[in-house]
Coordinates of C-alpha atoms in Angstrom, one line a residue:
X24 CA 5.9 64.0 -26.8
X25 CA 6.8 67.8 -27.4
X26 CA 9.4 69.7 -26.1
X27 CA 10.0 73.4 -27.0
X28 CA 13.9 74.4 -26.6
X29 CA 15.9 77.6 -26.4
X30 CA 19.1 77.2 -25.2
X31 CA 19.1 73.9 -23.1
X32 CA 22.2 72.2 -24.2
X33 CA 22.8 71.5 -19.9
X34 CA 19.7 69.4 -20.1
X35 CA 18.6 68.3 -23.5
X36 CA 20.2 64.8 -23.4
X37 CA 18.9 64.2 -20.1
X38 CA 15.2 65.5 -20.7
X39 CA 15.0 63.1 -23.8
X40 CA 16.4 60.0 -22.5
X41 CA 14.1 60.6 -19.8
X42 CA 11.0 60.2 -22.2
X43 CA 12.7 57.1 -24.3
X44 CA 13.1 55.2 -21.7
X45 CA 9.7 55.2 -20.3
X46 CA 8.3 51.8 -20.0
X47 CA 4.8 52.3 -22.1
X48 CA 3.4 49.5 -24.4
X49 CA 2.3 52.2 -27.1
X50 CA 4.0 53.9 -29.9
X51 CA 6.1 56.9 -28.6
X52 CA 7.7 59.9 -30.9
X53 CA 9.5 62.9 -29.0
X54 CA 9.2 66.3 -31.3
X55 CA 11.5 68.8 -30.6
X56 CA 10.9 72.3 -31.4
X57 CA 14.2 74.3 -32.3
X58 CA 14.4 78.0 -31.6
X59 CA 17.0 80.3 -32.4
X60 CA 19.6 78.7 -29.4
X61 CA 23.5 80.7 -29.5
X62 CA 24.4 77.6 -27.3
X63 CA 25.1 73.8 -28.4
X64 CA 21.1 73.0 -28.4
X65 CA 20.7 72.3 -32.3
X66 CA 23.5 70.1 -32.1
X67 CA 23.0 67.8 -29.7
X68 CA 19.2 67.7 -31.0
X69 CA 20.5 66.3 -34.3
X70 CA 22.7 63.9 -32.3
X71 CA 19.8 62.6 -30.7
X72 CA 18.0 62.6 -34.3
X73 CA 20.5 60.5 -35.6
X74 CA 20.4 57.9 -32.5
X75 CA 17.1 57.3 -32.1
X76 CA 14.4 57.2 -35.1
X77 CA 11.8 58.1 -32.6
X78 CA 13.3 61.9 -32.4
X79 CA 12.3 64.4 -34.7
X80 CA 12.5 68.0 -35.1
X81 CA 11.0 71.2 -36.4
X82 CA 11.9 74.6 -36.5
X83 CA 10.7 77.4 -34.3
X84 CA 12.2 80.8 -35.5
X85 CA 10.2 82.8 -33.1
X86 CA 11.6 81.0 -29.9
X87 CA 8.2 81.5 -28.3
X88 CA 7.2 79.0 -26.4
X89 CA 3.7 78.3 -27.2
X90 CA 4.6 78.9 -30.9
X91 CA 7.0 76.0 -30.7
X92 CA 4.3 74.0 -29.1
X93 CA 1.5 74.5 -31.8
X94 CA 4.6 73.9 -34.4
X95 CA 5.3 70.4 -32.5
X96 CA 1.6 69.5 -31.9
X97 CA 1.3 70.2 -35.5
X98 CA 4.3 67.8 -35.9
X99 CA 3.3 65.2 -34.0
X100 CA 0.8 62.2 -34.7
X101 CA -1.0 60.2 -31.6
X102 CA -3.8 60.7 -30.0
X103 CA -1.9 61.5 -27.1
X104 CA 0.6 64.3 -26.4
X105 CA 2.7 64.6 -23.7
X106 CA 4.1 68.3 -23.2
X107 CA 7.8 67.9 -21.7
X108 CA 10.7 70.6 -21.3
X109 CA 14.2 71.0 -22.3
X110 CA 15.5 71.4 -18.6
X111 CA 13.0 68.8 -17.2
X112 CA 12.7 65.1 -16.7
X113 CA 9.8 62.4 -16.4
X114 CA 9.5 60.2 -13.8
X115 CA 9.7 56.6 -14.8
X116 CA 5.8 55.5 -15.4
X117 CA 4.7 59.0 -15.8
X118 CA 3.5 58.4 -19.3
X119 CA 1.8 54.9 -18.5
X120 CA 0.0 56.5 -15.5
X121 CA -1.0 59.6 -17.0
X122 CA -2.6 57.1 -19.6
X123 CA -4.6 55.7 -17.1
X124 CA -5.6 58.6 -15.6
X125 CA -6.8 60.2 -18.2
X126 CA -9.2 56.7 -18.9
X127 CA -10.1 56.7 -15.1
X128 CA -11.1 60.4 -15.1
X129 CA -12.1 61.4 -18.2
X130 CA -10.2 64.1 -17.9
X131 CA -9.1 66.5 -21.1
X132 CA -5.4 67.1 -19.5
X133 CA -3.8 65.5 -16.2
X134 CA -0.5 66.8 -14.6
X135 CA 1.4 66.1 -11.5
X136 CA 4.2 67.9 -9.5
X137 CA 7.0 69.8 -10.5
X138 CA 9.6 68.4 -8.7
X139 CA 12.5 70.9 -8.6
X140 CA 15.8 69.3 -8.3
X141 CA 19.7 71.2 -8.2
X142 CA 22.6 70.0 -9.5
X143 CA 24.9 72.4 -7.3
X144 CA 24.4 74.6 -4.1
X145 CA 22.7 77.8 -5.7
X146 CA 20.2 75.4 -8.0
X147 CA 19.8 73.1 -4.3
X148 CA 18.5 76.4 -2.7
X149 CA 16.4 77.5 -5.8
X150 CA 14.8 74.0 -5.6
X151 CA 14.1 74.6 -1.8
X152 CA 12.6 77.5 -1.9
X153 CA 10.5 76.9 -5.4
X154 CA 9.1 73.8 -3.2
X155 CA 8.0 75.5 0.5
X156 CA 5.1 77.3 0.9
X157 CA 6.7 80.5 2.1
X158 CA 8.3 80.5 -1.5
X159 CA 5.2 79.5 -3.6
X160 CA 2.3 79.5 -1.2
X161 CA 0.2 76.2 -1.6
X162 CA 0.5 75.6 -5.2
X163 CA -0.1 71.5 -5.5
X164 CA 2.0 71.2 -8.4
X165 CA 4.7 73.0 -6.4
X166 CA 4.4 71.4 -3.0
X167 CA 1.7 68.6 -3.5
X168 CA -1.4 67.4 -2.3
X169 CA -4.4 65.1 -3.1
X170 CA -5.9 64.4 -6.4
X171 CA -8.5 66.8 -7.8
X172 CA -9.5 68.6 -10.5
X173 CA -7.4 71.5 -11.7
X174 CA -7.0 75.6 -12.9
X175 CA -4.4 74.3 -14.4
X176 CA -1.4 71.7 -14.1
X177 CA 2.9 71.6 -14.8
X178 CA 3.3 70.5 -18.7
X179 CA -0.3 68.5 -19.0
X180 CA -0.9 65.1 -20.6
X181 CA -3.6 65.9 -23.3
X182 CA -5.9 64.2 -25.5
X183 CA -5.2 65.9 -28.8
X184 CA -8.6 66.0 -29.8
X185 CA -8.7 68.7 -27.2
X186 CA -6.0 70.6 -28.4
X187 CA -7.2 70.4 -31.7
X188 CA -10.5 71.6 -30.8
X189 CA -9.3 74.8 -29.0
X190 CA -6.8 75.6 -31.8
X191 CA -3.6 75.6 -29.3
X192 CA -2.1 77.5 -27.8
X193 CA -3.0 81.5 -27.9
X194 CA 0.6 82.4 -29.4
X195 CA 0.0 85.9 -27.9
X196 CA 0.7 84.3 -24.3
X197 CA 4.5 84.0 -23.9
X198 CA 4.1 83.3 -20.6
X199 CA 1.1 81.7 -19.0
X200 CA 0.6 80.0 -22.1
X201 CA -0.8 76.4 -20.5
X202 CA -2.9 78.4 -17.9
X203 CA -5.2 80.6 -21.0
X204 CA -5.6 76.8 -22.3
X205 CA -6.6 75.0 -19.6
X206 CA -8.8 77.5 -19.3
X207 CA -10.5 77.4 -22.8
X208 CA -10.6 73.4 -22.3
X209 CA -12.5 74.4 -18.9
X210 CA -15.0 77.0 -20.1
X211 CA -15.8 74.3 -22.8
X212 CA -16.9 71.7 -20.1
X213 CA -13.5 69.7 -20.3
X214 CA -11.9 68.6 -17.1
X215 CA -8.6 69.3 -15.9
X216 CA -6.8 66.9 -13.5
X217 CA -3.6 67.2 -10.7
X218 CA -3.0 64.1 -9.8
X219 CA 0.1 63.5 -7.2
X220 CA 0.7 60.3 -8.8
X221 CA 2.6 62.2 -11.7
X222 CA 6.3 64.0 -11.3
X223 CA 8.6 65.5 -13.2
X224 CA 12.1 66.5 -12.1
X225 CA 12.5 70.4 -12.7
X226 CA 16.1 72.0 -13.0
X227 CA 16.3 75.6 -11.4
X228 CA 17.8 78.3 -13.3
X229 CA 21.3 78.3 -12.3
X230 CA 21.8 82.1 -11.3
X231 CA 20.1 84.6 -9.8
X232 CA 19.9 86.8 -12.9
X233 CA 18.0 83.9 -14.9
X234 CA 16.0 83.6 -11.6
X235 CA 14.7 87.1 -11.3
X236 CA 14.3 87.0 -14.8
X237 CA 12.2 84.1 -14.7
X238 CA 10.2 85.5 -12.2
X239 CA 9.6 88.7 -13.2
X240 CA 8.1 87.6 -16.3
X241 CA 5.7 85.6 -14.5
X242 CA 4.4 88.5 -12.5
X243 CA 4.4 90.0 -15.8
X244 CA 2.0 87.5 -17.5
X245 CA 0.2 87.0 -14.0
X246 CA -0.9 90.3 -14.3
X247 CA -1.7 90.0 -17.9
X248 CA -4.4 86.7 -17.2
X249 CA -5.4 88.9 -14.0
X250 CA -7.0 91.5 -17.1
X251 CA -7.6 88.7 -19.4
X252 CA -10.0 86.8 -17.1
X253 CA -11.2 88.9 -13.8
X254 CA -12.0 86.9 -10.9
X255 CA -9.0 84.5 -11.8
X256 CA -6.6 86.3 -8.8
X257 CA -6.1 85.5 -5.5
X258 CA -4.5 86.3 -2.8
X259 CA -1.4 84.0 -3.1
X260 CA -1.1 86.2 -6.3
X261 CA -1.8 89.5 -4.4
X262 CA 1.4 89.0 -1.8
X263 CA 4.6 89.7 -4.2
X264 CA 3.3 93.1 -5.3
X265 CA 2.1 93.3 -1.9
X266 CA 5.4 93.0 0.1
X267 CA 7.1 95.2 -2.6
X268 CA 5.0 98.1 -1.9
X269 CA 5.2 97.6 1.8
X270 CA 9.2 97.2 1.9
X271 CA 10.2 100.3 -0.6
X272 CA 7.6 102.2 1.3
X273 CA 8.9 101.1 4.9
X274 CA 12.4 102.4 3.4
X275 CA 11.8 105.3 2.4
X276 CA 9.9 106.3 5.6
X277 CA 12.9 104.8 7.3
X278 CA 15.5 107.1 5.4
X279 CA 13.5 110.0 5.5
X280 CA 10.9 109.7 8.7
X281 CA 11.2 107.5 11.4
X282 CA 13.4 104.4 12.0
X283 CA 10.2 102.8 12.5
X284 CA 9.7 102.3 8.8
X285 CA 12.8 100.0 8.4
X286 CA 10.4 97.2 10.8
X287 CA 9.0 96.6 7.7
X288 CA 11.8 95.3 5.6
X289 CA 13.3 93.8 8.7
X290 CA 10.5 92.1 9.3
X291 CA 10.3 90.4 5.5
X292 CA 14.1 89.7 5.9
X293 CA 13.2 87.8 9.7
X294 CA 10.3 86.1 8.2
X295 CA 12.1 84.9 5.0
X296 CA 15.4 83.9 7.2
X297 CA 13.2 82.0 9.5
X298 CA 10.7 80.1 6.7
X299 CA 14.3 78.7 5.2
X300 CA 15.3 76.7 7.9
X301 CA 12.4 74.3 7.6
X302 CA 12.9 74.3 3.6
X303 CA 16.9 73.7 3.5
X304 CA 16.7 71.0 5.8
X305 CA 19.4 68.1 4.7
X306 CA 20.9 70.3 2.8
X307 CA 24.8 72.0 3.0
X308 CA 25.5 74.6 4.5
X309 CA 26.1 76.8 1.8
X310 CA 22.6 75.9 -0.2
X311 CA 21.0 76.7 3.2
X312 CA 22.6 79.9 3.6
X313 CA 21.4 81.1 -0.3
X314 CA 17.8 79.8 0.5
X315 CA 17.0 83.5 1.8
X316 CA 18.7 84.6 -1.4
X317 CA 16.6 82.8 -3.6
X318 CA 13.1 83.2 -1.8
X319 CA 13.8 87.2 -2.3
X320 CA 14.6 87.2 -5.8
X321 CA 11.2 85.0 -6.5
X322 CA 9.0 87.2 -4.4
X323 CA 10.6 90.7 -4.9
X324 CA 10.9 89.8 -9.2
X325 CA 8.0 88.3 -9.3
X326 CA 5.9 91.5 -7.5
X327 CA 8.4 94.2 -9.9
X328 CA 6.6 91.9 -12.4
X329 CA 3.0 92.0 -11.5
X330 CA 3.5 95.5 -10.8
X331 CA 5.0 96.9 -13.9
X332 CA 3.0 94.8 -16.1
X333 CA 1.9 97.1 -19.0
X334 CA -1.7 97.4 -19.7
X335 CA -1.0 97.4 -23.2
X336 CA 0.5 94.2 -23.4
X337 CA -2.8 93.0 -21.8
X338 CA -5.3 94.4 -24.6
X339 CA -2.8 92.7 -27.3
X340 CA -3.7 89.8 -25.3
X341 CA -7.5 90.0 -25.1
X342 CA -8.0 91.4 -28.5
X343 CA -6.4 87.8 -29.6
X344 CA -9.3 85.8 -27.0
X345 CA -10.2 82.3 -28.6
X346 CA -13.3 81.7 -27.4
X347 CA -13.6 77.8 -26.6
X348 CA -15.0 75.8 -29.1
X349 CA -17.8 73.5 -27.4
X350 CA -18.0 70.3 -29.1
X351 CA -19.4 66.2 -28.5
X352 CA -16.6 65.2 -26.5
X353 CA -15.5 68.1 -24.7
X354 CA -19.4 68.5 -23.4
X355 CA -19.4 64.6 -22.5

């Protein structure tokens, strides 16, 4: 198991219990990668250090994710390895049955669904939202679906000779990190499995600052895989900088044109009011009524993202391309 962590004292315990108290009749060892947290994170790490002599750490003085994963892959020592987060928590069995899915299919990496669960109203309507298709589109890790092979996958169960044969992560990606090596396990004739079977509980961000945030660097890093690989967008991808344009341009013909143009954002606001009934459904009143909240923030960061992506941040990016190393078992 590795788990890169920056700041995740809410959910540390919970993520690592989660993983030790999978039923699986093989060795298990969680590595924790430590960066530079200002909350309790290093603390509690060492508590569970000092509990369990299956924990482990190592430092990651970057705090860059897939810098803390190489560091922990690095670490670790099984043939297996299980990526997990600080604010997320395996299903019991997921480890035993991504096992065996990875025998049954051959597969280089499985992965399941990221199950987003709150712990108050605001994270309740983050969870909705980040699990309806008017929030994500039809992303299967996000909202499902039948077993098949993959882009990509949430986390990833990996053989490690695969990860060792592609050299890890590219440290350049800070975000989009697992989709650049899924694809480098791809190109190299490795398969890459979603499997519904597999589910891990996903905690929200718990504001709407650390949402947009979130979001906007995905549309950042969206952008930057749009450059690195052309031909990998779609129009899923396409809508958030889409409805941005269309709604600051429908204002400002509204202020300064016609009335007409406010339709636009009108329209958006209608549609997005409307798509959360459907998606808040059991929930209280108040999650409901942030649902529209949340849905805005996702689409409107994560198009400000996409759409101020810097093109020099993507030729940083391709200038560090890995090309996939081919080898015996990645060809079988």
């Amino acid at each position: 198991m590795i788990m890169p962590v920056l700041n995740e004292e809410r959910h540390l315990r919970e993520a690592v219990h989660a993983i030790l108290q999978q039923e699986y009749a093989g060795e298990m060892e969680v590595v924790v990668a430590l960066g530079p947290s200002t909350d309790r994170t290093d603390e509690i790490a060492a508590e569970l250090v000092a509990e369990d002599s299956r924990v482990h750490t190592v430092p990651n003085p970057t705090g860059r994710t897939p810098a803390a994963l190489n560091a922990a892959i690095k670490a670790s020592r099984h043939p297996i390895v299980v990526r997990v987060d600080g604010h997320a928590a395996l299903s019991p069995g997921y480890i035993t049955t991504a096992v065996r899915l990875l025998e049954e299919t051959g597969a280089m990496n499985v992965g399941g669904i990221m199950h987003a669960e709150g712990q108050n109203d605001w994270e309740h309507a983050v969870a909705a939202a980040m699990t309806s298709k008017i929030g994500v589109g039809n992303a299967a890790f996000h909202t499902g679906g039948a077993a098949q092979q993959a882009e990509t996958v949430y986390l990833g169960v990996f053989r490690r000779e695969a990860l060792e044969q592609q050299g890890g992560y590219n440290e350049e990606f800070i975000r989009a990190q697992d989709w650049e090596l899924n694809f480098r396990i791809r190109e190299a004739g490795g398969l890459i499995w979603f499997s519904p079977e597999l589910k891990v509980s996903y905690r929200p961000r718990p504001s709407v600052k650390a949402l947009a945030k979130q979001y906007k660097d995905y549309g950042r890093w969206r952008h930057v895989v749009a450059r690195y690989h052309q031909g990998s967008i779609n129009l899923r991808y396409l809508a958030p900088p889409v409805a941005v344009c269309a709604i600051a341009a429908g204002v400002v013909v509204g202020a300064l044109v016609t009335p007409f143009g406010f339709v636009v954002p009108g329209g958006y606001l209608a549609a997005i009011a409307a798509g959360s009934v459907p998606a808040g459904k059991g929930l209280p009143l108040k999650a409901r009524l942030e649902i529209p909240v949340a849905l805005a923030t996702m689409h409107m960061s994560w198009g400000w993202g996409f759409l101020t992506s810097p093109r020099s941040l993507a030729k940083r990016v391709i200038a560090s391309r890995r090309p996939a190393v081919i080898g015996e078992t990645q060809g079988a």
